[in-house]
C-alpha positions in Angstrom: -12.0 20.6 17.7 -8.3 20.2 18.7 -6.0 19.1 16.0 -2.3 18.4 16.1 -1.7 20.6 13.0 -3.7 22.9 10.8 -5.4 21.7 7.6 -3.2 23.5 5.0 -5.0 25.6 2.5 -3.8 27.4 -0.7 -4.4 27.7 -4.4 -1.0 26.7 -6.0 -0.4 23.1 -5.0 -0.6 20.6 -2.2 1.4 17.5 -1.4 1.0 15.0 1.5 3.2 12.0 2.0 4.6 9.7 4.6 8.0 11.5 4.6 8.8 15.2 4.6 11.6 14.9 2.1 9.3 13.2 -0.4 6.7 15.9 0.2 9.1 18.7 -0.2 10.8 17.2 -3.3 7.4 16.9 -4.9 6.6 20.4 -4.0 9.8 21.6 -5.6 8.7 20.1 -8.9 5.4 22.0 -8.6 7.3 25.2 -7.9 9.5 24.4 -11.0 6.4 24.4 -13.2 5.6 20.7 -13.1 2.2 19.2 -12.7 0.9 16.8 -10.1 2.1 13.7 -12.0 5.7 15.1 -12.5 5.7 15.8 -8.7 4.3 12.3 -7.8 7.1 10.6 -9.8 9.8 12.7 -8.1 8.3 12.1 -4.6 8.0 8.4 -5.3 11.6 7.9 -6.1 12.6 9.9 -3.1 10.5 7.5 -1.0 12.6 4.6 -2.3 15.6 6.3 -0.8 14.4 7.7 2.5 11.9 4.9 3.4 13.7 1.8 2.1 12.2 -0.3 4.9 8.8 0.6 3.5 9.2 0.5 -0.3 11.7 0.2 -3.2 11.9 0.4 -7.0 11.3 -3.3 -7.5 8.1 -3.2 -5.4 4.7 -2.3 -6.6 2.2 0.6 -6.6 -1.4 1.2 -7.5 -2.0 4.8 -8.6 -5.3 6.6 -8.9 -5.3 9.6 -11.1 -7.9 12.3 -11.9 -6.7 14.6 -14.7 -8.3 18.0 -14.7 -11.5 17.7 -16.7 -10.8 14.0 -17.4 -12.0 10.6 -16.0 -10.5 8.9 -13.0 -8.3 6.0 -14.0 -6.3 3.3 -12.1 -2.7 2.8 -13.2 -1.7 -0.7 -12.0 1.9 -1.1 -11.0 1.3 -4.6 -9.5 3.4 -7.2 -11.3 2.2 -10.7 -12.0 3.5 -14.1 -10.9 6.4 -15.3 -13.1 5.7 -18.1 -15.6 7.5 -20.6 -13.4 5.6 -19.6 -10.2 3.2 -22.6 -10.1 1.6 -24.2 -7.1 3.2 -27.5 -8.2 6.7 -26.0 -8.1 6.3 -24.6 -4.6 4.7 -27.7 -3.3 7.5 -29.8 -4.7 9.8 -27.7 -2.5 7.8 -28.9 0.5 6.1 -25.5 1.1 2.5 -25.0 2.3 2.8 -21.2 2.1 4.8 -18.9 -0.1 7.8 -17.7 2.0 7.5 -14.2 3.4 11.0 -13.2 2.2 13.4 -14.3 -0.5 13.2 -14.6 -4.3 10.4 -17.3 -4.3 8.1 -14.5 -3.1 9.1 -12.1 -5.9 6.5 -11.1 -8.5 7.5 -9.3 -11.6 8.5 -5.9 -10.3 5.8 -3.3 -11.1 6.5 0.1 -9.5 9.1 1.4 -11.9 7.1 0.9 -15.1 4.0 2.4 -13.5 5.8 5.6 -12.6 7.3 5.7 -16.1 3.9 5.4 -17.7 2.5 8.1 -15.4 5.4 10.5 -16.4 5.1 9.6 -20.1 1.3 10.0 -20.4 0.5 12.7 -17.9 3.7 14.5 -16.9 5.6 17.3 -18.6 9.1 17.0 -17.2 12.1 15.0 -18.6 13.1 11.9 -16.6 16.3 13.5 -15.4 14.5 16.4 -13.9 12.3 14.2 -11.7 15.0 11.7 -10.7 17.5 14.3 -9.6 16.1 14.5 -6.1 16.4 10.8 -5.5 19.8 10.7 -7.0 20.9 13.5 -4.7 19.7 11.8 -1.5 21.1 8.5 -2.5 24.5 9.9 -3.5 25.1 12.5 -0.9 23.0 11.1 1.9 19.9 11.8 4.0 19.4 11.7 7.8 17.4 8.5 8.2 14.2 8.4 10.4 14.4 6.4 13.5 12.6 3.3 12.3 15.0 2.9 9.3 17.8 2.6 11.8 15.9 0.3 14.1 14.9 -2.0 11.2 18.4 -2.3 10.0 19.7 -3.0 13.5 17.0 -5.7 13.8 18.2 -7.6 10.8 21.9 -7.0 11.4 22.7 -10.7 12.0 20.9 -11.8 8.8 22.7 -9.2 6.8 26.1 -10.0 8.2 25.8 -13.8 7.8 23.5 -14.3 4.8 22.4 -11.2 2.9 25.9 -9.7 2.7 25.1 -7.4 -0.2 22.5 -5.7 2.1 25.2 -5.2 4.7 27.3 -3.4 2.2 24.6 -0.7 1.8 22.9 -0.6 5.2 25.8 -1.5 7.6 28.4 1.0 6.4 31.6 0.4 8.4 29.9 -2.6 10.1 27.4 -0.4 12.0 23.7 0.4 11.5 23.1 4.1 10.8 21.9 6.4 13.5 19.3 9.2 13.4 21.1 12.4 12.5 23.9 10.7 10.6 23.9 10.6 6.8 22.9 7.4 5.2 24.0 7.0 1.5 23.2 4.4 -1.1 25.9 4.9 -3.8 24.9 1.8 -5.7 21.3 3.1 -6.2 22.6 6.6 -7.2 24.9 4.9 -9.8 22.0 2.9 -11.1 19.9 5.9 -11.8 22.8 7.9 -13.3 23.7 5.0 -15.6 20.0 4.7 -16.6 19.9 8.4 -17.5 23.2 8.2 -19.4 22.0 5.3 -21.4 18.8 7.0 -22.4 20.0 10.6 -22.8 20.5 10.2 -26.6 17.2 8.5 -27.3 15.4 11.6 -28.5 12.7 13.7 -26.9 11.2 13.4 -23.4 8.8 10.6 -24.3 11.5 8.7 -26.2 13.8 8.9 -23.2 11.1 7.6 -20.9 10.5 4.7 -23.3 14.2 4.0 -23.5 14.3 3.8 -19.6 11.4 1.3 -19.7 13.4 -0.9 -22.0 16.5 -0.6 -19.8 14.4 -1.8 -16.9 12.8 -4.6 -18.8 15.7 -5.8 -21.1 18.8 -3.9 -20.2 21.4 -3.9 -17.4 18.7 -3.6 -14.7 16.8 -6.6 -15.9 19.9 -8.7 -16.2 20.9 -7.9 -12.6 17.4 -8.6 -11.3 17.4 -12.0 -12.9 20.8 -12.9 -11.6 19.7 -12.0 -8.1 16.5 -14.2 -8.5 18.7 -17.2 -9.3 21.0 -16.8 -6.2 20.1 -19.3 -3.4 18.7 -17.1 -0.6 17.7 -18.0 3.0 14.0 -17.1 3.5 11.3 -17.5 6.1 11.1 -21.3 5.5 14.5 -21.6 7.0 15.9 -23.0 3.7 17.8 -21.4 0.8 15.7 -21.1 -2.4 16.1 -19.6 -5.8 13.3 -17.7 -7.4 11.4 -18.1 -10.6 11.8 -14.6 -12.2 13.2 -14.8 -15.8 14.3 -12.3 -18.5 11.1 -13.3 -20.4 8.9 -12.4 -17.4 10.5 -8.9 -17.2 10.4 -8.3 -20.9 6.8 -9.4 -21.3 5.1 -7.3 -18.6 4.1 -3.7 -18.4 1.9 -1.6 -16.2 -1.7 -1.1 -17.3 -4.6 1.4 -17.1 -8.1 0.4 -16.1 -11.4 1.8 -14.9 -11.8 2.1 -11.1 -14.2 0.2 -9.0 -16.7 2.8 -7.7 -19.6 3.1 -5.2 -22.0 6.0 -4.7 -22.8 7.0 -1.1 -24.7 10.1 0.0 -23.6 12.3 -2.9 -20.0 11.0 -2.8 -18.5 8.6 -5.4 -15.6 6.6 -4.0 -13.0 5.3 -6.5 -10.7 2.3 -5.8 -8.5 -0.2 -7.7 -10.3 -3.4 -8.7 -10.5 -6.7 -6.9 -6.8 -7.5 -7.5 -6.4 -5.1 -4.6 -8.5 -5.0 -1.4 -9.9 -1.7 -2.5 -13.5 -2.9 -3.1 -13.6 -3.9 0.6 -13.8 -0.2 1.3 -16.7 0.1 -1.1 -18.4 -3.0 0.5 -18.1 -1.5 3.9 -19.9 1.6 2.7 -22.6 -0.5 1.0 -23.2 -2.3 4.3 -24.0 0.9 6.2 -27.6 1.4 7.1 -29.5 4.5 5.8 -29.3 6.0 9.3 -26.0 5.8 11.2 -25.6 5.8 15.0 -24.0 8.8 16.6 -20.4 9.3 15.3 -17.8 7.7 17.6 -20.2 6.0 20.0 -20.2 2.3 20.9 -23.0 1.6 18.5 -21.2 3.3 15.7 -17.8 1.6 16.3 -19.5 -1.8 16.7 -21.4 -1.3 13.4 -18.2 -0.5 11.5 -16.2 -3.4 13.0 -18.9 -5.9 12.2 -19.4 -4.6 8.7 -15.6 -4.8 8.1 -15.6 -8.4 9.1 -18.2 -9.2 6.5 -16.4 -7.3 3.8 -13.1 -8.8 4.5 -14.6 -12.3 4.6 -15.8 -11.6 1.0 -12.4 -10.3 0.1 -11.0 -13.7 1.1 -13.6 -15.7 -0.7 -14.0 -13.7 -3.9 -11.2 -11.2 -4.7 -8.5 -11.9 -7.2 -7.2 -10.8 -10.6 -10.2 -10.4 -12.8 -7.9 -9.4 -15.7 -10.0 -6.5 -16.9 -8.2 -3.7 -18.7 -9.1 -0.3 -20.1 -5.9 1.1 -21.7 -6.5 4.0 -24.1 -2.7 4.8 -23.9 -0.9 3.1 -26.8 1.1 0.1 -25.7 0.4 0.6 -22.0 -2.1 -2.3 -22.0 0.4 -4.9 -23.2 1.3 -7.7 -20.8 -1.3 -9.8 -19.0 -4.4 -8.1 -20.4 -7.2 -10.5 -21.2 -5.4 -13.4 -19.6 -7.3 -16.7 -19.8 -6.2 -17.2 -16.2 -8.3 -14.3 -15.0 -10.8 -15.2 -12.2 -14.5 -14.3 -12.0 -15.1 -11.7 -9.4 -18.9 -10.9 -8.9 -18.2 -7.3 -7.9 -21.5 -5.9 -9.1 -23.4 -8.3 -6.9 -21.1 -7.8 -4.0 -22.0 -4.1 -4.1 -25.7 -4.5 -4.9 -28.4 -3.2 -2.6 -30.1 -6.6 -2.2 -26.9 -8.4 -1.4 -25.9 -5.9 1.2 -29.3 -5.7 2.8 -29.1 -9.4 3.4 -25.6 -9.2 4.7 -26.4 -6.2 7.0 -29.0 -8.4 8.7 -26.2 -10.6 10.0 -24.9 -7.8 12.2 -26.3 -8.3 15.7 -25.7 -6.8 19.1 -22.8 -9.1 19.8 -19.4 -9.4 18.2 -19.1 -12.2 15.6 -16.0 -14.4 15.9 -16.8 -16.3 12.7 -15.5 -15.9 9.1 -18.7 -15.5 7.1 -18.2 -14.9 3.4 -21.4 -14.4 1.4 -22.9 -16.2 -1.6 -23.4 -13.5 -4.3 -25.8 -14.8 -7.0 -26.0 -18.1 -5.2 -22.3 -18.9 -5.7 -20.5 -21.1 -3.2 -17.7 -19.2 -1.5 -14.2 -20.7 -1.8 -11.7 -20.4 1.0 -8.2 -21.7 1.6 -7.8 -24.6 4.0 -5.5 -22.2 5.9 -8.0 -19.4 6.0 -9.3 -20.1 9.5 -5.9 -20.7 11.2 -5.9 -18.7 14.4 -2.7 -16.7 15.0 -0.8 -17.8 18.1 1.5 -14.8 18.1 1.8 -11.6 16.1 1.3 -12.5 12.4 4.4 -11.8 10.3 6.7 -11.1 13.3 9.9 -13.1 12.8 13.6 -12.3 12.3 13.3 -12.6 8.5 11.1 -9.5 8.4 8.1 -10.8 6.5 4.9 -9.0 6.0 3.2 -5.7 6.5 1.7 -5.0 9.9 -1.6 -6.7 10.9 -1.6 -5.5 14.5 -0.7 -2.2 16.0 2.5 -1.6 17.8 2.5 -1.9 21.6 2.2 1.3 23.6 6.0 1.1 24.2 6.8 1.2 20.4 9.5 3.8 19.8 7.8 5.2 16.7 4.0 5.1 17.0 2.1 4.2 13.8 4.9 2.1 12.2 5.4 -1.7 12.7 7.2 -2.6 15.9 10.8 -3.7 15.9 11.3 -6.1 18.8 14.3 -6.6 20.9 14.8 -10.1 19.5 15.3 -8.8 16.0 11.8 -9.3 14.7 10.6 -6.7 12.2 8.0 -6.2 9.5 7.8 -4.1 6.4 5.1 -1.5 5.8 4.2 0.9 3.1 4.3 4.5 1.9 1.7 6.9 0.5 1.5 10.2 -1.3 -1.3 12.5 -2.6 -0.9 15.5 -4.8 -3.2 18.2 -6.3 -1.9 21.0 -8.5 -3.2 24.4 -9.4 -4.8 23.1 -12.6 -6.9 20.5 -10.7 -4.9 17.4 -11.5 -5.0 14.9 -8.6 -3.2 11.7 -7.8 -3.2 9.2 -5.0 -0.6 6.4 -4.8 0.5 3.7 -2.3 4.0 2.5 -3.1 5.2 -0.6 -1.3 7.3 -3.8 -1.5 10.9 -4.2 -2.2 11.7 -3.6 1.4 15.3 -3.7 2.6 14.2 -6.6 4.9 12.4 -8.5 2.1 15.2 -9.7 -0.1 19.0 -9.1 -0.3 20.0 -5.9 -2.1 20.9 -6.6 -5.7 24.6 -5.6 -5.5 24.7 -4.1 -8.9 21.6 -2.0 -8.3 21.3 -0.9 -4.7 17.8 -2.2 -4.1 16.1 -5.6 -3.4 13.4 -7.6 -5.1 9.9 -7.6 -3.7 7.8 -10.4 -2.0 4.2 -9.8 -3.0 3.6 -13.4 -4.0 3.4 -14.3 -0.3 -0.2 -13.0 -0.5 -1.2 -15.9 -2.7 -2.4 -19.4 -1.7 -0.6 -22.6 -2.7 -4.0 -24.3 -3.4 -5.5 -24.6 -6.9 -8.9 -23.2 -7.8 -9.0 -20.2 -5.4 -9.5 -16.6 -6.5 -6.0 -15.8 -5.1 -4.2 -19.0 -6.0 -0.6 -18.6 -7.1 -1.0 -18.6 -10.9 1.6 -17.6 -13.6 0.6 -14.4 -15.3 -1.9 -13.4 -12.6 -1.5 -10.5 -10.1 -1.4 -11.5 -6.5 -4.2 -9.8 -4.6 -2.6 -6.8 -2.9 -3.5 -4.9 0.2 -2.4 -1.6 -1.4 -5.4 0.6 -1.9 -5.3 4.4 -2.5 -8.6 6.3 -2.7 -10.1 9.1 -4.8 -13.5 10.7 -3.7 -15.8 12.6 -6.0 -18.6 15.0 -5.0 -21.4 15.2 -7.5 -19.1 13.7 -10.1 -16.2 16.0 -9.6 -12.9 14.8 -7.9 -12.5 16.6 -4.6 -10.2 14.4 -2.4 -7.3 12.0 -2.7 -6.2 10.0 0.3 -4.7 6.8 1.6 -2.5 5.1 4.2 0.1 2.4 4.7 -0.9 -0.5 6.9 -1.5 -3.8 5.1 -4.9 -5.2 6.0 -5.8 -2.1 8.0 -5.6 0.3 5.1 -9.3 0.1 4.1 -10.4 0.1 7.8 -8.4 3.3 8.7 -9.5 5.0 5.4 -13.1 4.3 6.0 -13.0 5.7 9.5 -11.2 8.8 8.1 -13.6 9.3 5.2 -16.7 9.0 7.5 -15.1 11.5 9.9 -14.9 13.9 6.9 -18.3 13.1 5.5 -20.3 13.0 8.7 -18.8 15.9 10.6 -19.2 18.4 7.7 -17.3 21.6 7.1 -14.9 23.3 9.5 -13.1 26.6 9.1 -14.4 27.1 5.6 -13.3 23.7 4.3 -13.1 20.0 4.9 -11.8 19.2 8.3 -9.0 17.0 6.9 -6.6 17.2 9.8 -9.3 16.6 12.4 -10.4 13.5 10.6 -6.9 12.2 10.5 -6.3 13.0 14.2 -9.6 11.3 15.4 -9.0 8.1 17.4 -8.7 5.1 15.1 -8.9 1.3 15.4 -8.8 -1.9 13.4 -9.7 -5.6 13.7 -8.0 -8.8 12.6 -11.0 -11.2 12.4 -10.0 -12.5 8.9 -6.9 -14.2 7.4 -3.9 -11.9 7.3 -2.5 -11.2 3.9 1.1 -11.7 4.9 3.1 -14.8 5.9 2.2 -16.7 8.1 -1.4 -15.6 7.3 -3.1 -16.0 10.8 -6.4 -14.4 11.9 -7.6 -13.2 15.3 -11.3 -13.9 15.7 -13.1 -11.1 17.6 -10.0 -9.0 18.0 -10.1 -5.2 18.0 -7.1 -2.9 18.6 -7.9 0.7 19.6 -6.0 3.8 20.4 -5.8 4.7 24.1 -7.5 8.0 23.2 -10.8 6.1 22.6 -13.6 6.9 25.1 -13.1 4.3 27.9 -16.9 3.9 28.1 -16.9 2.9 24.4 -14.1 0.4 25.1 -16.0 -1.2 28.0 -19.2 -1.4 26.0 -17.5 -3.1 23.1 -16.0 -5.7 25.5 -19.4 -6.3 27.0 -20.6 -7.0 23.4 -17.9 -9.7 23.1 -15.1 -7.8 21.3 -11.6 -8.8 22.3 -10.3 -5.3 22.7 -6.6 -4.4 23.0 -5.8 -0.8 23.9 -2.7 0.3 22.1 -0.7 3.5 22.1 -2.5 6.8 22.0 -1.2 7.5 18.5 -0.7 4.0 17.1 -3.4 3.5 14.4 -3.0 4.8 10.9 -0.6 6.9 8.8 -3.1 8.8 6.6 -2.4 11.4 4.0 -4.9 13.5 2.1 -5.2 16.4 -0.3 -8.5 18.1 -1.5 -9.8 20.6 -3.9 -13.0 22.7 -3.7 -14.3 22.8 -7.3 -16.3 25.9 -6.7 -13.5 28.1 -5.2 -10.4 26.3 -6.4 -9.1 26.3 -2.8 -6.7 23.4 -2.2 -6.3 21.6 1.1 -4.0 19.0 2.6 -3.2 17.2 5.9 -0.9 14.5 7.1 -0.7 12.0 9.9 1.1 13.0 13.1 1.6 9.3 14.0 5.1 8.1 13.2 6.5 11.7 13.3 7.5 11.8 9.7 4.4 12.3 7.5 4.0 15.9 6.4 1.8 18.0 4.1 3.2 21.0 2.3 1.7 23.5 -0.1 0.8 27.1 -0.8 
């Protein structure tokens, strides 16, 4: 089969990420004797610098880690709603939805603390060693990718008139950066250099990391974040609002460890974050598959996956939320919102049970469903927002304020396939990053950093990065699994994956893409699992390159939360006969660009031979795998 690139193979280490500078920085850490977790932290902080339109230090990240010889764990870097973030408060402001931008949408920042815990508990390198790559690119500059420049240009007027601290960083000399020119962020470099200076005398490696956590939660960084949250800021509502984040919120939260949600399928075990993410929707889609699948890639196969996805995502809307479960085992890492009395009941065991999925599978007919059909696990009555069935009248999330991750693919004329479009009228959206790493010892990690986009909130002038906007994913209605609730995590779309074969971790993978993430990942995984071995190993690059698609027949997770019943967006490389057959079955098919669906990354390890593999997505022209 033709592939755009080879599947890389070696024995020393493999990295795949959504930006080549992050991949190579992580690889440099491996070459310097670090392990996969040291490398992941270094790569993640580089992603903050080189993909600022896709993630930032005050965003969030779920991390799946599989230590060599150990158990798979989830490290949750998704912060909770602040104590003052109540439905009543937002309703009193005249809001029906949480704004897509601005400080009202800011949860407690989670990414930084999660990366610190990963480095403390599983890494080997000092903090200064892994931060030096990000500091270098922020201080001395990097050549920005095309969509960084396009995103900045799209929000130029907003930056010049309202978010002037962002203009100072991203409109140097009053102009948006251009590809091939160096883009610097001196304020961010100064932040990390001050952090390192303040923690240098704390003691050994672990003591310095702990000191850095305290600086973030109680020191100069916390003080600056709270000041920013209290500044009136224009958001997607068209009004200026202040946020609810306080010093107590920052001081009282930490990242946490927990067991993954898992599902066994044909000798594989798939591991995902819990129902505070959309991860279990991947598992439900697997559970909905019949014992015998139609021929890979045909109309019957694609129809089956689309209809199964609709059922799983309807259940996501009705049942998923912060169940509050924790499994720490790492000292104080479990402090924060563990065991919150505000946790919701999520009947995940029943949602993944054989009987439940057999009944749900019977709902899949020959024609496309245009209904939102959540199930009733254990006889429970599903709960949906009043807004859940609102039909989008235009592209969800597209507006000059830059809200939301993408929920539809870019048009064929998008300048950079595979990333959210930037329209001529200044409309833009944020997206996400991803990185996967496996080292020579067999340690494996998958992470999906996101939030804190340059177009989500004004840059904190003292720090060089903005707050996040993850609370926009919650509902301003009481009693729902994903209602805005102080101390509760908003249900996130971020969903990295780890796959085990006969109980042994063999593959880490993931993708940006908001609500599409667990659609694209399922299609990729089945391409790997169903097409077998190629060239002596898993055909990772071929599975990434295979034509992909997604549907939007469920409420979007990002402001303004619309759905598109019956919609399917497919790459132009799909078989035209398949497209026409799907239309005959009632699917509303849009044919997008030939390379417009998905930004997958993957690494793998053969436990019998020790051979490592990696591949990266050619869509977007910036994701790369490296290794040897």
